[in-house]
Tab-separated table of C-alpha atoms in Angstrom:
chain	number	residue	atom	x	y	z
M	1	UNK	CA	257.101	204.996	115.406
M	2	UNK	CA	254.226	202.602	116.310
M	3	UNK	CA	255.012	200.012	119.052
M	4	UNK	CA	255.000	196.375	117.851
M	5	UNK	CA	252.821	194.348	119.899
M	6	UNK	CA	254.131	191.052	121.221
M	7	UNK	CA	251.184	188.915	118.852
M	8	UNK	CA	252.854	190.694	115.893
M	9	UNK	CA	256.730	190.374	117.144
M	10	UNK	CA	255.067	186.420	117.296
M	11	UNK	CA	253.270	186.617	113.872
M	12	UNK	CA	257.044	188.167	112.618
M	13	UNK	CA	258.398	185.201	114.276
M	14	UNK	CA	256.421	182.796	112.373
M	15	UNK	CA	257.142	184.207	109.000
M	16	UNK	CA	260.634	183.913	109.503
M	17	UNK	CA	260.257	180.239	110.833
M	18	UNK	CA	258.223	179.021	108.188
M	19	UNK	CA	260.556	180.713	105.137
M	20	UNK	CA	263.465	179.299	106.976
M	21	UNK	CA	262.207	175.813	107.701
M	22	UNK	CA	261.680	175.227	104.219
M	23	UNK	CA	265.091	176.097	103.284
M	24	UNK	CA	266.961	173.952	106.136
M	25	UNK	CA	264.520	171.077	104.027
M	26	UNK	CA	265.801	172.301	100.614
M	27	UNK	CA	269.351	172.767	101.688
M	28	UNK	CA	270.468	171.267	104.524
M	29	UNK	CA	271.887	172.520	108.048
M	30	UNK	CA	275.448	172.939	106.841
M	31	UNK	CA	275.011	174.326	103.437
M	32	UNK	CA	272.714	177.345	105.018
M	33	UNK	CA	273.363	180.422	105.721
M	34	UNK	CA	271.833	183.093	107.458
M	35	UNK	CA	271.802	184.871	104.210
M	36	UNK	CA	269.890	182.231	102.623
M	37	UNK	CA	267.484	182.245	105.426
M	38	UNK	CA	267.228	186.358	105.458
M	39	UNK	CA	266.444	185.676	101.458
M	40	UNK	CA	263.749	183.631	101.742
M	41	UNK	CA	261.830	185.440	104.138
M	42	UNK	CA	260.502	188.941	102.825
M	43	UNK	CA	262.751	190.766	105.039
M	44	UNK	CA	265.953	192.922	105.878
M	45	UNK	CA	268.867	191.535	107.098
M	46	UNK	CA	268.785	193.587	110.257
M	47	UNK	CA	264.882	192.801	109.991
M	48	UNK	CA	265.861	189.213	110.858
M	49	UNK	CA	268.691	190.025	113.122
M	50	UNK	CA	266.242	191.792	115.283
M	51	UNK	CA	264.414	188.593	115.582
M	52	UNK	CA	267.327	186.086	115.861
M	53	UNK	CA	271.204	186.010	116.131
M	54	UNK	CA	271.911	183.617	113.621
M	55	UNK	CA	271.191	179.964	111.551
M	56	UNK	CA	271.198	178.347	114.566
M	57	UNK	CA	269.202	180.260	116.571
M	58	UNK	CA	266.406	180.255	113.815
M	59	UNK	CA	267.370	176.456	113.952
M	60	UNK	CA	266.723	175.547	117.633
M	61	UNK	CA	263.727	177.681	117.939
M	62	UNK	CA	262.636	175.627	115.042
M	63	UNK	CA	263.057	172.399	116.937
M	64	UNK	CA	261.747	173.473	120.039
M	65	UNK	CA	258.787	174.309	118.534
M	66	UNK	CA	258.501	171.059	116.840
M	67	UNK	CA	258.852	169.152	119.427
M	68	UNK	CA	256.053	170.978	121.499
M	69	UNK	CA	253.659	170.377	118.551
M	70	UNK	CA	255.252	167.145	119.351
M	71	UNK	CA	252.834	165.853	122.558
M	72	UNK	CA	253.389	162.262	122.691
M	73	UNK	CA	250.664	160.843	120.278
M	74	UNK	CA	249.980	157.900	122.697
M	75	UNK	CA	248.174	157.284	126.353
M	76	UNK	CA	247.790	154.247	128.339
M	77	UNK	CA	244.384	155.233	129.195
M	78	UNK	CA	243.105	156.147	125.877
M	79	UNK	CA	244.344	153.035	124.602
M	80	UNK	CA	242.476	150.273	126.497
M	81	UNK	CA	245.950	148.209	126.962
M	82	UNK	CA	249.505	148.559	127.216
M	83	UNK	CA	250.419	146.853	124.235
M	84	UNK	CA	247.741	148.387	122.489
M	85	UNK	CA	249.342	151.880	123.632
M	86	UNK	CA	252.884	150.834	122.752
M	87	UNK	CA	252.091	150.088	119.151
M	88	UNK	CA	250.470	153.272	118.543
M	89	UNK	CA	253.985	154.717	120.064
M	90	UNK	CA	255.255	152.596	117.270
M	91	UNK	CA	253.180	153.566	114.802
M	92	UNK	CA	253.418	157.220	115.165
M	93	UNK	CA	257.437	156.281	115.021
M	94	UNK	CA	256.931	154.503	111.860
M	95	UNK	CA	254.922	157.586	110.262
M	96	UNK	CA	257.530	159.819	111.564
M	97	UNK	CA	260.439	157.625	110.044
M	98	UNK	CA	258.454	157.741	106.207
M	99	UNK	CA	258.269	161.255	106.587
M	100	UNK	CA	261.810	161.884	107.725
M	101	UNK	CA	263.226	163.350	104.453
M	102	UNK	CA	260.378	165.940	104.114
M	103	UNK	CA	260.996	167.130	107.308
M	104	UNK	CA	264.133	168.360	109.747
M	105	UNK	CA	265.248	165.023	110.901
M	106	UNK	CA	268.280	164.780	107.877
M	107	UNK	CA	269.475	168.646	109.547
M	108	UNK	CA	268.936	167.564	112.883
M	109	UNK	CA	271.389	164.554	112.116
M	110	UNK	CA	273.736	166.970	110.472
M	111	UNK	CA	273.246	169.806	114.090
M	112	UNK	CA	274.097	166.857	116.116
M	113	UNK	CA	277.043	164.562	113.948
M	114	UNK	CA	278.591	167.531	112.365
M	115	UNK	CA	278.589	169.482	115.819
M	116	UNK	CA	279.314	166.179	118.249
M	117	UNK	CA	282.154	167.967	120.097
M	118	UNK	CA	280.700	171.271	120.580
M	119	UNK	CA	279.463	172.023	124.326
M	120	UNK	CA	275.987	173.452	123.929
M	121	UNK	CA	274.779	171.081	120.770
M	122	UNK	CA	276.433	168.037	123.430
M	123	UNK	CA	273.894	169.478	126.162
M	124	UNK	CA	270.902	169.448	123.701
M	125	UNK	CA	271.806	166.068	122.824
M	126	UNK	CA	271.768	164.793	126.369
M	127	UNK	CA	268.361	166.478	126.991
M	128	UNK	CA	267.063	165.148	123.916
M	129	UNK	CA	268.113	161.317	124.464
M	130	UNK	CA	267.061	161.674	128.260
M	131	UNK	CA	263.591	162.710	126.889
M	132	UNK	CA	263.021	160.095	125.184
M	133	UNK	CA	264.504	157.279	127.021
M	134	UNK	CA	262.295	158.323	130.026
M	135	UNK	CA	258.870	158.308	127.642
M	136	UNK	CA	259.422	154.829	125.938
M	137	UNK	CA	260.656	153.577	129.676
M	138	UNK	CA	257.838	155.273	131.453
M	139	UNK	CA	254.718	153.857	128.844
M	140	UNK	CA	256.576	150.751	129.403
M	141	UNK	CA	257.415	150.779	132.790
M	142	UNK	CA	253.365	151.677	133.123
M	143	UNK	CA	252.591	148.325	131.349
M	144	UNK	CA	254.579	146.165	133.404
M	145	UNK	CA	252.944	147.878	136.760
M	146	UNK	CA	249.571	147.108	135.658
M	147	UNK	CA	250.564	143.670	135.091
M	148	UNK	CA	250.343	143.306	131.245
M	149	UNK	CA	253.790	143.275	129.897
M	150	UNK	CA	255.732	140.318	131.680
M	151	UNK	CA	259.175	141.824	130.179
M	152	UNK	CA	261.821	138.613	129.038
M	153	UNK	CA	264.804	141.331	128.998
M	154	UNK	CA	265.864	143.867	131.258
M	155	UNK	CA	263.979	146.756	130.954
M	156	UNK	CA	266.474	149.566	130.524
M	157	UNK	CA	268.526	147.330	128.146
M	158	UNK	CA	265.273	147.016	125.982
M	159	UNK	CA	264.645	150.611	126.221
M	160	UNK	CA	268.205	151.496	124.485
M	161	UNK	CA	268.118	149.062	122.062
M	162	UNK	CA	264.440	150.403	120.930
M	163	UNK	CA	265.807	153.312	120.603
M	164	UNK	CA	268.753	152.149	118.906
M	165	UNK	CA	266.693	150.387	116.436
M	166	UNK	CA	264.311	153.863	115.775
M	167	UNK	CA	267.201	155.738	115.552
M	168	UNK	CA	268.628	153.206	112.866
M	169	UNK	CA	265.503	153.103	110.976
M	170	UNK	CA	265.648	156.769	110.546
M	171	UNK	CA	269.201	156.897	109.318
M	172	UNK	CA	268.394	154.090	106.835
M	173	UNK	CA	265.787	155.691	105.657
M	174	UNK	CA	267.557	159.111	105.400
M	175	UNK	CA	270.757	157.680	103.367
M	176	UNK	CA	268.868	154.876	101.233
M	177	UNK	CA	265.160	156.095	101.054
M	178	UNK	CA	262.586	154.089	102.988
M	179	UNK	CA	260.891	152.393	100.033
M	180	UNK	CA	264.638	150.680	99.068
M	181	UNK	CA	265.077	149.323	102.757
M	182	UNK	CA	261.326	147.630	103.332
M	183	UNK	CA	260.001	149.805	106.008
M	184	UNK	CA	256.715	148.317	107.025
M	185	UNK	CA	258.145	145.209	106.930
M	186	UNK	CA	260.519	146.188	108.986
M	187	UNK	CA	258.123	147.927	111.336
M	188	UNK	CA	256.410	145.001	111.309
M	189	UNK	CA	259.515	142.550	112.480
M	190	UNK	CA	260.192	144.888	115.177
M	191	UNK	CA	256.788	144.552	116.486
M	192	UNK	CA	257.133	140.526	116.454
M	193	UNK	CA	260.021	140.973	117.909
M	194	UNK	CA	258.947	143.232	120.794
M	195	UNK	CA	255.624	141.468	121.594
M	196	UNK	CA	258.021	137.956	121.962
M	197	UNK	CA	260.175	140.189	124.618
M	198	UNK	CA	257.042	142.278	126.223
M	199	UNK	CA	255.046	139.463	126.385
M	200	UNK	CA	252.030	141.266	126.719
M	201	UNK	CA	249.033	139.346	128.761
M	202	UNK	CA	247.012	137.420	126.721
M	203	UNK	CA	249.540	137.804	123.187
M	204	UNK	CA	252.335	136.224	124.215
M	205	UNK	CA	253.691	134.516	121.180
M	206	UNK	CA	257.036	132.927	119.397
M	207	UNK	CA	258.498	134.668	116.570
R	1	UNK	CA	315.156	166.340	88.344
R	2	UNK	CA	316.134	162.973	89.628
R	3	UNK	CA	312.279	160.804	88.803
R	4	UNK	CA	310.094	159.510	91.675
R	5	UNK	CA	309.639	156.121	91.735
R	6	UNK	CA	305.666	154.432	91.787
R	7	UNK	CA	306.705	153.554	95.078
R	8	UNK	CA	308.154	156.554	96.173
R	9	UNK	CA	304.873	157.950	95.351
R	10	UNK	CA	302.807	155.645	96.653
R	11	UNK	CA	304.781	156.635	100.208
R	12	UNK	CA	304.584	160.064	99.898
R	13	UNK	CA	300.311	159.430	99.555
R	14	UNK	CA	300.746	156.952	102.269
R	15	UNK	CA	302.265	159.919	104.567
R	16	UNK	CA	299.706	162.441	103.225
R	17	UNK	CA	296.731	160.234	104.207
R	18	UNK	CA	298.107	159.175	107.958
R	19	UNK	CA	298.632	162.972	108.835
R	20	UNK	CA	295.028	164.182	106.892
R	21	UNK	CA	293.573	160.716	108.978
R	22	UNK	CA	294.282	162.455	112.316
R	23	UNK	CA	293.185	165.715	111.474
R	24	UNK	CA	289.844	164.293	110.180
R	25	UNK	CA	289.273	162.252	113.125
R	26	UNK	CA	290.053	165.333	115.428
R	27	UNK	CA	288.152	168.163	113.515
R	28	UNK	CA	285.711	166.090	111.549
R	29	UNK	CA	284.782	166.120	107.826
R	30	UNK	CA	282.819	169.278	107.385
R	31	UNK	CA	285.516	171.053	109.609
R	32	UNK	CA	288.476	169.481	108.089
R	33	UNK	CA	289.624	172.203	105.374
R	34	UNK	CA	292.315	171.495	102.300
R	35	UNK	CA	294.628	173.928	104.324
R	36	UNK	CA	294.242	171.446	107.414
R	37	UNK	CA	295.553	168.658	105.470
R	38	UNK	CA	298.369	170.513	104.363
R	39	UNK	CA	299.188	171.995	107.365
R	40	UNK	CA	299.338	168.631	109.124
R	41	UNK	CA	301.372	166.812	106.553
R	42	UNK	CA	305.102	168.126	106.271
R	43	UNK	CA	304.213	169.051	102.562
R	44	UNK	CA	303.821	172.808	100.847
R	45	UNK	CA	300.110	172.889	99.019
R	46	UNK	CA	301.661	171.945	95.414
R	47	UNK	CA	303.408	169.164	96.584
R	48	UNK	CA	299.898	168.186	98.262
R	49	UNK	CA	297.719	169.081	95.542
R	50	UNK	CA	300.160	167.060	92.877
R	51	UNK	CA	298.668	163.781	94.209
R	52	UNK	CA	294.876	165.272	95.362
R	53	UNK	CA	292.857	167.422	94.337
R	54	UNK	CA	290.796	168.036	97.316
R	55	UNK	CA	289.463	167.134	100.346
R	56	UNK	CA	287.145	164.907	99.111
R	57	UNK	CA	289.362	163.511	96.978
R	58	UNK	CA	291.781	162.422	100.063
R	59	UNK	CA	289.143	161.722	102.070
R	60	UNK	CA	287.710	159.121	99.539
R	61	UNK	CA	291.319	157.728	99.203
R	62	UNK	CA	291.345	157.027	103.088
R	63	UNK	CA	287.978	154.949	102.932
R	64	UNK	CA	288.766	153.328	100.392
R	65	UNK	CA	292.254	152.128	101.797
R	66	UNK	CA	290.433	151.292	105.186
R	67	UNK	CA	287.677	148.976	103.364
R	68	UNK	CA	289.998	147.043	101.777
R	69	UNK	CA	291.818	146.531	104.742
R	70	UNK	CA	288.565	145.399	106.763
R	71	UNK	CA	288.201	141.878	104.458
R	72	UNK	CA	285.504	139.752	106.270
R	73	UNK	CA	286.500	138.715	109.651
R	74	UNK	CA	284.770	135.562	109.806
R	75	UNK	CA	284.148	132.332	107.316
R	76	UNK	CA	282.216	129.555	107.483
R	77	UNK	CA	284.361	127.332	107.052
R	78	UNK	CA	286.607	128.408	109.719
R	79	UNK	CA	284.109	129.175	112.257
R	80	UNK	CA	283.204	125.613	111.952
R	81	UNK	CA	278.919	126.460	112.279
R	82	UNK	CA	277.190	129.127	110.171
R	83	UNK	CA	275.857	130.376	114.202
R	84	UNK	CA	279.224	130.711	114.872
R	85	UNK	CA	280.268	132.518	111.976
R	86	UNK	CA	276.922	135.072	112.641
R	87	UNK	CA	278.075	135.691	116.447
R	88	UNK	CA	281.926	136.169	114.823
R	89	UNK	CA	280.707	138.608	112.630
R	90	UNK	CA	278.528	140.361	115.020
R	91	UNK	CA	281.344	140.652	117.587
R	92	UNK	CA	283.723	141.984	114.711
R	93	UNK	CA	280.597	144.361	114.235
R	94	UNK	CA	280.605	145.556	118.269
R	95	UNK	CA	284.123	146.041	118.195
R	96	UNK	CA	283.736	148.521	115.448
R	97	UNK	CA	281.320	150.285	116.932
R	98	UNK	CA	283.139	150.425	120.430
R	99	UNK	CA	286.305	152.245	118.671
R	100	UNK	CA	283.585	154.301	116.330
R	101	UNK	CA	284.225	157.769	117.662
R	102	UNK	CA	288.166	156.952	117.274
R	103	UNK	CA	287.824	156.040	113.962
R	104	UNK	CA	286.527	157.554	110.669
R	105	UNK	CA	283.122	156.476	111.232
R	106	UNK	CA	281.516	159.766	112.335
R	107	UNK	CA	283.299	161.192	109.299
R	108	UNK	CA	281.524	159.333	107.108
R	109	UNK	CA	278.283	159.577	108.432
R	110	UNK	CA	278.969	163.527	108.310
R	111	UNK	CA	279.461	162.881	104.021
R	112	UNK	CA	276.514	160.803	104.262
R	113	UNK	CA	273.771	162.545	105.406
R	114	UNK	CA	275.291	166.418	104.545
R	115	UNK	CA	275.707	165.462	101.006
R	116	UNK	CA	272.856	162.866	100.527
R	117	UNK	CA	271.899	165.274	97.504
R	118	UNK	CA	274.926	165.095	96.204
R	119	UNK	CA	274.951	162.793	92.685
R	120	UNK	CA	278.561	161.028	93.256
R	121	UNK	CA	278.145	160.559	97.343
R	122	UNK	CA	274.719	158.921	96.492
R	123	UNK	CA	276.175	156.360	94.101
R	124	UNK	CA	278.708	155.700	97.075
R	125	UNK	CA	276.344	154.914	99.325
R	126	UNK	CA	273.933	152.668	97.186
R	127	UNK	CA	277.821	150.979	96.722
R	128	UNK	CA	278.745	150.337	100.248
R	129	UNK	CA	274.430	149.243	101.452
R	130	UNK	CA	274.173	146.962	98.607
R	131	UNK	CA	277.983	145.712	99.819
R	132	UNK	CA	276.927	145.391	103.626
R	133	UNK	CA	273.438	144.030	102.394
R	134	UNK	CA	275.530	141.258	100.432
R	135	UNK	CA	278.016	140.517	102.917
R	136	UNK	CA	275.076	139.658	105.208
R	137	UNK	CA	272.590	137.848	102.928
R	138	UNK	CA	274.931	135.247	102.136
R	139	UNK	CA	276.338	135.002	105.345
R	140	UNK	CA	272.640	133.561	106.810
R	141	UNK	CA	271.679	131.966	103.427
R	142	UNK	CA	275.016	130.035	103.349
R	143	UNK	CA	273.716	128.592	106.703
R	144	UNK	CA	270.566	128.116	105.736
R	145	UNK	CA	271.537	126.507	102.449
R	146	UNK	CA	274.080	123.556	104.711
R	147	UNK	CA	270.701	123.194	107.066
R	148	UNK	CA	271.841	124.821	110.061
R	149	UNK	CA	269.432	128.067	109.819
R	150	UNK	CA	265.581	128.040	110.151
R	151	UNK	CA	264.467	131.716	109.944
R	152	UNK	CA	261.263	132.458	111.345
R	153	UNK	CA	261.244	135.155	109.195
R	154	UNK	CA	261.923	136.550	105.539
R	155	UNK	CA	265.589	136.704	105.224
R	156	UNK	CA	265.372	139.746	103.492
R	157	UNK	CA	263.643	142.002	105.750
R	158	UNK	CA	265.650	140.261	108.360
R	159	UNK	CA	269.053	141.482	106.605
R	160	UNK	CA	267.472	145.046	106.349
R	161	UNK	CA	266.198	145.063	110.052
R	162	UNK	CA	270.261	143.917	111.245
R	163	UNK	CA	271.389	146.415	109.385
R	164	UNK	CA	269.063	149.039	110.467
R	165	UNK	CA	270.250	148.063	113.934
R	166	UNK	CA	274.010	147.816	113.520
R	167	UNK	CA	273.390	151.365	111.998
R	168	UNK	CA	271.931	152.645	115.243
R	169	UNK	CA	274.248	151.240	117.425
R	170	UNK	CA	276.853	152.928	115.245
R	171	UNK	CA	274.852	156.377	115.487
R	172	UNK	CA	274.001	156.114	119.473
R	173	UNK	CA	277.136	155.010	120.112
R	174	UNK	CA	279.048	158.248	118.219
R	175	UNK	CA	276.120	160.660	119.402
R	176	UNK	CA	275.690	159.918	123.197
R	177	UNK	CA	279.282	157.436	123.571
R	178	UNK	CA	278.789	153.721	124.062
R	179	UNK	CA	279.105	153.956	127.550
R	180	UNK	CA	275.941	155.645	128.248
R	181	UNK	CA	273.697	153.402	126.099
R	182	UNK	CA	274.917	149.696	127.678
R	183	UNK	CA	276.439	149.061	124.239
R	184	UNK	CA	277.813	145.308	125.414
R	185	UNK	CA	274.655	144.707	127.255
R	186	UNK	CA	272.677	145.873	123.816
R	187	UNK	CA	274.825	143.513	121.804
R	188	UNK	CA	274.031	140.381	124.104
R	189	UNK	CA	270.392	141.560	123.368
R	190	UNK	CA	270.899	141.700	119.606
R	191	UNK	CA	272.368	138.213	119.629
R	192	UNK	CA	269.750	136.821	121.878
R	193	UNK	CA	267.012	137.513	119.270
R	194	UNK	CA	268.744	136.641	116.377
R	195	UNK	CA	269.267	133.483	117.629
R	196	UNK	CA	265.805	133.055	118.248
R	197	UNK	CA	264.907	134.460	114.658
R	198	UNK	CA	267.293	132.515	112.737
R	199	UNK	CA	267.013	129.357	114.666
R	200	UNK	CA	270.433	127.652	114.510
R	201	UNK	CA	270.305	123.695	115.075
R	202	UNK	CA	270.560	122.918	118.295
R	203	UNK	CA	270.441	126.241	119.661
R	204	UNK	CA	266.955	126.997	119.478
R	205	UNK	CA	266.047	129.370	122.648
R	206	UNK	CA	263.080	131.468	123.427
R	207	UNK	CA	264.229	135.217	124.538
């Protein structure tokens, strides 16, 4: 039997993402099974099984490889200013948000709600909130360095409640649909609102 | 066969839903099976399934015994200024969210978001937002109506953007537990820029 080389065990890979991906969309993480997966993808069940041990295997390398395609889409450098950096952060949050439902945010609700209590899903939760409490603090933290932002809050208590706020725009939008809750205008009061508590050099203004 | 009384009934449901509380709390809802429910209560399965037919079914029962339970715990009138009513209701809101992950809450965001396909748990849900949405509109306009508000901002998007918040407090809180994301701290934050959005008389404040 011909060896497989590691670009086609990688190209395998792939197919077996990309069938699966779009039935964790269709379905849902609880209501799929590794049957449904093995279905949609043109393959044997111990063709799969070679490849991964079960839904939530396929499921994590899923997300891992998400969030590598993932780089953050902002850079204080690129961006002139640190305000002008922080709303493209925003931005690129607000995109993500309107696109939540076509994507795996709903399942990755469901992986970490459903699954609160179980060890390894706690760990990847940690990870996951650390991550992204250190990148909003860090293109923040940047801003108030170089002298722009002149912060009216504390910084770390701004930093969770951002990230409160993004994580309750995305679970809006997931149960009620974005277009019933007013997104961009939504987007668009959190903005105000963080501009009157960045007060970024040269913008500050009331609400 | 001697006949039950309505109220003889009504305590024998009353049992059934304490014992399939706990057991939902402790396993969650996807977890939680029929069997579960039965186990816990001191009941065989017909003498369970006589007064539900499912999960769902008890599970339903329990919310809505614990919504009508949770009347509004503020009032205008009471609270003596519509500001004071807002922080009432907001610190009724914290509390909720402090005892979230010893409560039902992560429940029902589990029958939220796994069955957001689902035709009945949709109509639910557009039930309890345009509920919450209510509560809250009328809250603010009633102040702004007696001359004590002066939004800086649509009240609508406003009530959208509190909600979206009180929702993500509610999520971070049951994902990564309320101690790790300065929930009080988050709160004082919340009611610091309200204040300075809704502009009570007398109170006006910049963050």
């Amino acid at each position: 039997m011909p060896k497989i080389t590691q670009q086609q065990k990688e190209a395998i890979r792939m197919e077996i993402l990309n069938s699966a991906r779009h039935v964790f969309i269709e379905k849902g993480y609880e209501a799929t099974s590794m049957s449904d997966i093995v279905t949609s993808s043109s393959r044997s069940f111990g063709g799969v099984y070679l490849y991964y041990s079960g839904k939530e295997d396929v499921f994590l390398d899923l997300l891992r490889r998400e969030y590598e395609n993932m780089a953050p889409d902002f850079g204080l450098e690129e961006q002139g200013s640190a305000w002008n950096a922080f709303v493209q952060f925003i931005r690129g949050q607000e995109k993500r948000v309107r696109e939540a439902n076509a994507g795996l945010a709903p399942c990755l609700y469901e992986y970490f709600i459903v699954g609160r209590r179980e060890d390894h899903r706690r760990k990847l939760i940690e990870e996951r909130s650390q991550a992204v409490y250190g990148t909003l603090f860090d293109l923040i933290h940047n801003g108030v360095q170089r002298g722009e932002f002149h912060p009216a809050q504390p910084l770390d208590i701004f930093v969770h409640w951002l990230i409160s706020l993004l994580e309750g725009l995305y679970i809006e939008s997931i149960i009620n649909g974005f277009e019933n809750i007013q997104l961009a205008q939504q987007f668009e009061l959190l903005l105000t609102v963080c501009r009157s508590i960045l007060r970024p050099s040269g913008l500050e203004g009331n609400l």
